[in-house]
Short mmCIF file of C-alpha atoms in Angstrom, two decimals:
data_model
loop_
_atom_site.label_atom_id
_atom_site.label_comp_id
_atom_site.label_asym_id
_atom_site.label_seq_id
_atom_site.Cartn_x
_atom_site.Cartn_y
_atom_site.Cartn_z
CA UNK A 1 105.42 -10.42 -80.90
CA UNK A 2 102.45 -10.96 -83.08
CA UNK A 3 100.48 -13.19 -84.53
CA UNK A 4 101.49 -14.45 -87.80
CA UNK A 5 99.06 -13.88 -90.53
CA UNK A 6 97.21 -16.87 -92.18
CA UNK A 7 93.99 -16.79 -94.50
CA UNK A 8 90.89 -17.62 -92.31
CA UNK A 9 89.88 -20.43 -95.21
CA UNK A 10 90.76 -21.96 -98.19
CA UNK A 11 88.90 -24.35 -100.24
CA UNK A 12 89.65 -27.04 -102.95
CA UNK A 13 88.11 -29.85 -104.93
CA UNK A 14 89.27 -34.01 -104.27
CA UNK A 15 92.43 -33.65 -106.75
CA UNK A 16 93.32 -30.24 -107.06
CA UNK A 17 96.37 -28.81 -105.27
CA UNK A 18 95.97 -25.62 -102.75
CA UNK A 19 98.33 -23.66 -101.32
CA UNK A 20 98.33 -22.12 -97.47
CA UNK A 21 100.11 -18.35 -96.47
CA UNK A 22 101.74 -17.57 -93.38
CA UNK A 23 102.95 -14.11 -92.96
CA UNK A 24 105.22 -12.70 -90.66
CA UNK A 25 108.10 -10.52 -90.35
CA UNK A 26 111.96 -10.47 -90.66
CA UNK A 27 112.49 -11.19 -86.54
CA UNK A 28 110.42 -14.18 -87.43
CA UNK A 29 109.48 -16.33 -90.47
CA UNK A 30 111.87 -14.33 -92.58
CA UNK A 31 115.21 -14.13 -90.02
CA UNK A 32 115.02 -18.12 -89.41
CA UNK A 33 114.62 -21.26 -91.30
CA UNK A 34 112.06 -22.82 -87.92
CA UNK A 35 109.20 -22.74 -89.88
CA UNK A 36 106.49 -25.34 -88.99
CA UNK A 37 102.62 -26.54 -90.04
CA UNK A 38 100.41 -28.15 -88.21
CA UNK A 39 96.66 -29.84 -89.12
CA UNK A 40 94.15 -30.03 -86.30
CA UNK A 41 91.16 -32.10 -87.20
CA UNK A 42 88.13 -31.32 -84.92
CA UNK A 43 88.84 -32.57 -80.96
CA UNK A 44 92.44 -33.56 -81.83
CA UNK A 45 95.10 -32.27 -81.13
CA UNK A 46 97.87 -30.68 -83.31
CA UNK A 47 100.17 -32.70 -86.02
CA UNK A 48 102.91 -31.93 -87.22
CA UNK A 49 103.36 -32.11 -91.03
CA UNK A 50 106.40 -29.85 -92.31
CA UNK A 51 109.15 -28.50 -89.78
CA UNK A 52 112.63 -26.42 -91.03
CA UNK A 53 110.36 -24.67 -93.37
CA UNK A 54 110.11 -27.74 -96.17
CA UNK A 55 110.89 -31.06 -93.96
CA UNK A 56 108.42 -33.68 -93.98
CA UNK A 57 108.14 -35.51 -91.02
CA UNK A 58 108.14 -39.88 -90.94
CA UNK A 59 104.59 -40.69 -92.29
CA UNK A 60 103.54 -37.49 -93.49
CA UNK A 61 102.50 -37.98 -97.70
CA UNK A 62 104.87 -36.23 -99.93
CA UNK A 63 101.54 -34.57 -101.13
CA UNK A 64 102.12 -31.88 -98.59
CA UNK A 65 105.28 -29.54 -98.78
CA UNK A 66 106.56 -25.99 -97.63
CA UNK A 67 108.76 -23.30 -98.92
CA UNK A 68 109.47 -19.69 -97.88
CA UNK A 69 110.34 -16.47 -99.95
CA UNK A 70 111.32 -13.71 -97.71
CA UNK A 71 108.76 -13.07 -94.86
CA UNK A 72 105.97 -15.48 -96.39
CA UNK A 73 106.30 -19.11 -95.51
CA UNK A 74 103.64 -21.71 -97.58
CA UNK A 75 102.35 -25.31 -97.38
CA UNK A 76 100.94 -26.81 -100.25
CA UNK A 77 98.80 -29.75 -100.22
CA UNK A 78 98.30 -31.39 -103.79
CA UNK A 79 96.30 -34.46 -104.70
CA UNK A 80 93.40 -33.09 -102.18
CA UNK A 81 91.59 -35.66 -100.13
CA UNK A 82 88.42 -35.43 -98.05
CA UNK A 83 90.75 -36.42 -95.12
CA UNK A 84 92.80 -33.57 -95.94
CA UNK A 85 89.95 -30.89 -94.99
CA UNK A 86 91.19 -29.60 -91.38
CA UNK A 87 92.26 -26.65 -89.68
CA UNK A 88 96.22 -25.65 -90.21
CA UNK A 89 98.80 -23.54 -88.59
CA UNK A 90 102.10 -22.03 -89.20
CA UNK A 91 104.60 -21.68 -86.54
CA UNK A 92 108.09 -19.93 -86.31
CA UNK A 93 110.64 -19.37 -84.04
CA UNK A 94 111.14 -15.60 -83.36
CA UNK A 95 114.46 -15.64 -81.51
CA UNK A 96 113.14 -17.40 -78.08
CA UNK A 97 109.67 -17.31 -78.91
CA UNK A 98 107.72 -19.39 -80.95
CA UNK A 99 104.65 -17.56 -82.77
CA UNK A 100 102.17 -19.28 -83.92
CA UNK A 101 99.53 -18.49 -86.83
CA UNK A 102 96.04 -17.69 -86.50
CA UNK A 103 94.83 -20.33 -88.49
CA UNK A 104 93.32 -21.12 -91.87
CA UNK A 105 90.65 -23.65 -92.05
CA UNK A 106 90.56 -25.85 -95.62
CA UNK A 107 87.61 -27.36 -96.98
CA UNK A 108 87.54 -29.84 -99.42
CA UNK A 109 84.48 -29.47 -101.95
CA UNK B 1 106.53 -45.20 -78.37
CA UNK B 2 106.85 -41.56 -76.89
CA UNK B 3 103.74 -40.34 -75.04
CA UNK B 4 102.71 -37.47 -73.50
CA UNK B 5 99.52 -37.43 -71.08
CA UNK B 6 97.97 -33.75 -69.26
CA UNK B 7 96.58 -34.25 -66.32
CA UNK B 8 95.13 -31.50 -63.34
CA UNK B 9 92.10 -29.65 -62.34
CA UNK B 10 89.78 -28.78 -65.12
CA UNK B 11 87.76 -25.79 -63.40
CA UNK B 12 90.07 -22.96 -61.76
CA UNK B 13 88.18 -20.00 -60.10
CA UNK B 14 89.41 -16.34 -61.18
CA UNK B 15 92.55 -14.84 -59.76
CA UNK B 16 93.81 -18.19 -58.33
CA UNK B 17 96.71 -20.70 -59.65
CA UNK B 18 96.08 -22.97 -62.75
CA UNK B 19 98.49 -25.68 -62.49
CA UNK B 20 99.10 -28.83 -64.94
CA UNK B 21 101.58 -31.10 -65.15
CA UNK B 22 102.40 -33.72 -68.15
CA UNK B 23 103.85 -36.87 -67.51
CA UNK B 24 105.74 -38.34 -70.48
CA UNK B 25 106.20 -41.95 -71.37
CA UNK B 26 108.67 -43.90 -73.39
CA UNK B 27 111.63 -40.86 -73.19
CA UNK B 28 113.35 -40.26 -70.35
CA UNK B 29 112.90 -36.35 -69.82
CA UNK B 30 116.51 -35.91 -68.58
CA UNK B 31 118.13 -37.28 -72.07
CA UNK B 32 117.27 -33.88 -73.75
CA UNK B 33 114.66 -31.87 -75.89
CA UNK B 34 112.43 -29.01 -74.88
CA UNK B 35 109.41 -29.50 -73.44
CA UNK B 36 106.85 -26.91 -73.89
CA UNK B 37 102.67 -25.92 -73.44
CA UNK B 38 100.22 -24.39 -75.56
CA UNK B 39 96.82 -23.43 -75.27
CA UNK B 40 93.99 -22.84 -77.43
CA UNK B 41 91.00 -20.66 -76.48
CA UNK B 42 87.43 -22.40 -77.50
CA UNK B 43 87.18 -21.71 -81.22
CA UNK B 44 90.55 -19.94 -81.51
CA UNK B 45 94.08 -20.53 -82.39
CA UNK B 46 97.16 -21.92 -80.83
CA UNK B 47 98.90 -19.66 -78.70
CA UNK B 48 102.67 -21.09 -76.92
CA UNK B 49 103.07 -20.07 -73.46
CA UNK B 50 106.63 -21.67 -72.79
CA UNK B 51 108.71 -24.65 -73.01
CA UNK B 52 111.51 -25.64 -70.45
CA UNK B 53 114.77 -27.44 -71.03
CA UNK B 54 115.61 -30.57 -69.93
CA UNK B 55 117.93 -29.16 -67.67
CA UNK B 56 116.03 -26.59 -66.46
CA UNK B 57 116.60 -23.33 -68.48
CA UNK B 58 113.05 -21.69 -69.60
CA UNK B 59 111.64 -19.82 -72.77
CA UNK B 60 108.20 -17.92 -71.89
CA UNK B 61 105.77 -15.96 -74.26
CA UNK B 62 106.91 -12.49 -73.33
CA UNK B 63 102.72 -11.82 -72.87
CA UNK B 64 102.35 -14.26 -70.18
CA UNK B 65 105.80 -14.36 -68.54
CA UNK B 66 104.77 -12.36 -65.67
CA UNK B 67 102.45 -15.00 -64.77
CA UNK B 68 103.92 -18.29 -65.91
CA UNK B 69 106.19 -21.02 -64.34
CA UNK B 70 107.38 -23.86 -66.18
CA UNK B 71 109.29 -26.88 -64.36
CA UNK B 72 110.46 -29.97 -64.76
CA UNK B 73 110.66 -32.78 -62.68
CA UNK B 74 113.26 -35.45 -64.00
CA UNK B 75 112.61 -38.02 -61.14
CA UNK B 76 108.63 -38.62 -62.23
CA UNK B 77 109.31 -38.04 -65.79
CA UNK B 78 106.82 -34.72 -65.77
CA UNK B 79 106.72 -30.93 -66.49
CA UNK B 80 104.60 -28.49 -64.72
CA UNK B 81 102.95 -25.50 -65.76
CA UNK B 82 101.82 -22.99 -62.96
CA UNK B 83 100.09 -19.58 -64.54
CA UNK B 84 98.64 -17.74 -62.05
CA UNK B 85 96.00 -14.29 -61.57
CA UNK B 86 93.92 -16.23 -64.11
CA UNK B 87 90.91 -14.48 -65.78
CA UNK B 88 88.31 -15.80 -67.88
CA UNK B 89 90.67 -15.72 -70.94
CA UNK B 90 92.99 -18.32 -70.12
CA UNK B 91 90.12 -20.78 -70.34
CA UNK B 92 91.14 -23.22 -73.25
CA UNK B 93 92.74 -26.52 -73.78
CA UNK B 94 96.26 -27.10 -72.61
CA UNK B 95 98.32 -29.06 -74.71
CA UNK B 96 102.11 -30.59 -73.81
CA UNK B 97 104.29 -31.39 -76.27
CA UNK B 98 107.93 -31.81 -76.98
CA UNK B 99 109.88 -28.95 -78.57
CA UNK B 100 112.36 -30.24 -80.61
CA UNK B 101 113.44 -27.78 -81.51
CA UNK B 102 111.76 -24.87 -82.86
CA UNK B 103 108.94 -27.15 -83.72
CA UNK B 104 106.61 -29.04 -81.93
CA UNK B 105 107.06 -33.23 -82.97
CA UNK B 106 104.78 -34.73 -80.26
CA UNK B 107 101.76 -33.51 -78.60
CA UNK B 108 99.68 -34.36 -75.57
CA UNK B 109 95.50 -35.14 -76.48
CA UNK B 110 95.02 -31.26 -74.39
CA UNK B 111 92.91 -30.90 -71.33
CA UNK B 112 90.13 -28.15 -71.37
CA UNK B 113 90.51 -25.74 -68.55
CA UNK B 114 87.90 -23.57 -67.55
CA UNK B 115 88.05 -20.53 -65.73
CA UNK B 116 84.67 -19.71 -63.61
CA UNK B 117 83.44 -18.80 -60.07
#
């Protein structure tokens, strides 16, 4: 299977609200409601911050949320903080496998 | 809480056997989940390679499943991840985590595994 598809970067000021795509196909993001994010901060490893598509895990800030129309899954981060500026991934389960993203890497202006 | 720590060689010469195992702490492996590994390539993206039940069924990325073994050992606590011809491409970090599933709740800090003569 491939890839999904994310944008390589997206940018924001403190405050504003941006919004993260994750493209994949209908044996994948669109046949199943498994989709995850993930931010990676440089040298860390991977955190989880929406699974099923739109759950927010414990501890995770209501500022970041998920939804999916069709084969496009999104995560939305509003209220951007400085903190916020990391690398994130989307993740779905494909029917055994998992696929991950390629990545999209936010900055915060 | 629930930990989970990689541990195992970090330099692997080409066409031999990379093997890692992850011991977890504060779950007892045998009460359920999946447990699974994924990698990341210097300066790339996350890629899974497999995750293993806790009874021993296994789920393997259909690009590396010629080459991959995933096992777990209930008595230590630990999983094990064997890949083996390895080429310079499979250098990256190595992360455990668990599977919950189809998403990955807990992760391992990764162990950078580099493949070189």
């Amino acid at each position: 299977q491939s890839a999904l598809t994310q944008p390589r970067s997206v940018s924001g000021s403190p405050g504003q609200s941006v919004t993260i795509s994750c493209t994949g196909t209908s044996s994948d993001v669109g046949g199943y409601n498994y989709v995850s994010w993930y931010q990676q901060h440089p040298g860390k490893a991977p955190k989880l911050m929406i699974y099923d598509v739109s759950k927010r895990p414990s501890g995770v800030p209501d500022r970041f949320s998920g939804s999916k129309s069709g084969n496009t899954a999104s995560l939305t981060i509003s209220g951007l903080q400085a903190d916020d500026e990391a690398d994130y991934y989307c993740c779905s389960y494909a029917g055994s496998p998992r696929v991950f993203g390629g990545g999209t890497k936010l900055t915060v202006l | 809480q629930v930990q989970l720590q990689e541990a195992g060689p970090g330099l692997v010469k080409p066409s031999e056997t990379l093997s890692l195992t992850c011991t977890v702490s504060g779950y007892s492996i045998s009460s359920g989940y999946y447990w699974g590994w994924i990698r990341q390539p210097p300066g790339k993206g996350l890629e899974w390679i497999g995750s293993i039940y806790h009874s021993g069924g296994t789920e393997y990325n259909p690009s590396l499943k010629s080459r991959v073994t995933i096992s777990v050992d209930t008595s230590k606590n630990q999983f094990s991840l064997k890949l083996s011809s390895v080429t310079a491409a499979d250098t990256a970090v190595y992360y455990c985590a668990r599977d919950d599933p189809w998403y990955f709740d807990l992760w391992g800090r990764g162990t950078l595994v580099t493949v070189s003569s």
